[in-house]
Amino acid sequence: MVRAKIFKIGSRISSSSSQASLNKCAEMIKKGKTVVFPTETVYGLGANAFDENAIKRIYSAKGRPSDNPLIVHISDMNMLNEIVVSVNPYAKKLMKKFWPGPLTIIFRKNNIIPDIVTGKLSTVAVRMPSHPVARALIQKSGVPIAAPSANISGKPSTTTFKHVYEDLKNRVNAIIDGGDAEIGLESTVINVASKKPVLLRPGAITLEQLQQTLSKKIIVANPNAKKPISPGMKYRHYAPESPFILFYSKDPHIMCMKLKAKAEELVHKGKKIAVLGSKETMKETGCEKICDFYSTGVRGDLTTLAANIFRLLRDIDNKKYDYILMGSCSEKGIGLAIMNRLKKAASQII
Ligand code: TXA
Ligand code: MG
């Protein structure tokens, strides 16, 4: 068991205390240690992407299956050229438009990246984050940093220091507290190395934005496919410990009716339940009168919902409910990413 050193770094990373903390963390990365750091999407559990033993520590800290490959984070284009075989015109367009930022692109990998990083795949997932702390840490380390989301495997990703600490305080060498993540959902993952571009995981860079940039139809991978095309797709993810029931309908009124009926049934049976929903859902279902209701804000404000969903699921889960109930949201824009995570987190969809 290790005990994580904690470093707090505010938004002013140029201050001397922030620089000193970043230097210490970069030294740790160079020495093969694990460092949790903030990014604009979710917290990442990082280690030197060139160091096999360091990467093993990531998998064991998370309890992650070793065939689920990691994203390699870079701070400049020289690092990209060092780790990939080639960069095609589609990838170039996407990088120009969306890097640094919440977009991960799949490339054919160079031998310099150990097989353990990619679960023996011949491709590697690469992202240049925009968060200043993440960028500075990579830059100061001088190596690309492999980093999955900083959570115990299967649980929701972490978007706050408190939740990182809960999961990983005794499992990593250092944690950088950089406050709350801005986006709240993991990066969009796209493969443009295959003949047709495939969206492997929706995120803050939306399908609509990708389609517009590439002027090409993009295939959306089915997250529930029997034979998944991305290794990460086959595992249940983002799941709270309490049974989580998702109510799905394109029509919010129908969704509310289903949710209301189930909530009443469970309360009648004496179950302790939590309902998560918009202010409109609260009004329409009246659930706040019969159980604990957690508001996700105004219906349709998907950016706010994305920023808060993992935090809420974790906080609610800590209160040990018999059931957690939530309604679907629109699948437009970042809504596609929210629904992708909710469907994977759900133990039942009604
Ligand atoms: O926003 C994010 O992407 C965060 C932050 C820390 O950058 N990271 C993250 O990593 O979400 P992780 O490991 O939780 O998710 C990586 C996803 C998985 O679904 C994995 O299967 C997929 O990317 N992936 C990684 N390498 C791949 C590859 N070579 N081919 C296809 N999918 C890959
Ligand atoms: Mg993850």
PDB file of N, CA and C and ligand atoms in Angstrom, residues 62 64 149 151 157, ligand 2:
ATOM      1  N   LYS A  62      -5.957   0.729 -10.533  1.00  0.00           N
ATOM      2  CA  LYS A  62      -7.370   0.809 -10.920  1.00  0.00           C
ATOM      3  C   LYS A  62      -8.103  -0.514 -10.800  1.00  0.00           C
ATOM      4  N   ARG A  64      -7.782  -2.598 -13.303  1.00  0.00           N
ATOM      5  CA  ARG A  64      -8.318  -2.552 -14.665  1.00  0.00           C
ATOM      6  C   ARG A  64      -7.856  -3.764 -15.467  1.00  0.00           C
ATOM      7  N   SER A 149      -8.940   7.262 -16.918  1.00  0.00           N
ATOM      8  CA  SER A 149      -9.641   8.060 -15.934  1.00  0.00           C
ATOM      9  C   SER A 149      -9.240   7.572 -14.531  1.00  0.00           C
ATOM     10  N   ASN A 151     -10.171   6.503 -11.558  1.00  0.00           N
ATOM     11  CA  ASN A 151     -11.205   5.901 -10.715  1.00  0.00           C
ATOM     12  C   ASN A 151     -10.919   4.417 -10.608  1.00  0.00           C
ATOM     13  N   SER A 157     -16.132   7.875 -13.482  1.00  0.00           N
ATOM     14  CA  SER A 157     -14.885   8.637 -13.514  1.00  0.00           C
ATOM     15  C   SER A 157     -14.950   9.743 -12.468  1.00  0.00           C
TER      16      SER A 157
HETATM   17 MG    MG B   2     -12.353   5.176 -17.692  1.00  0.00          MG
END
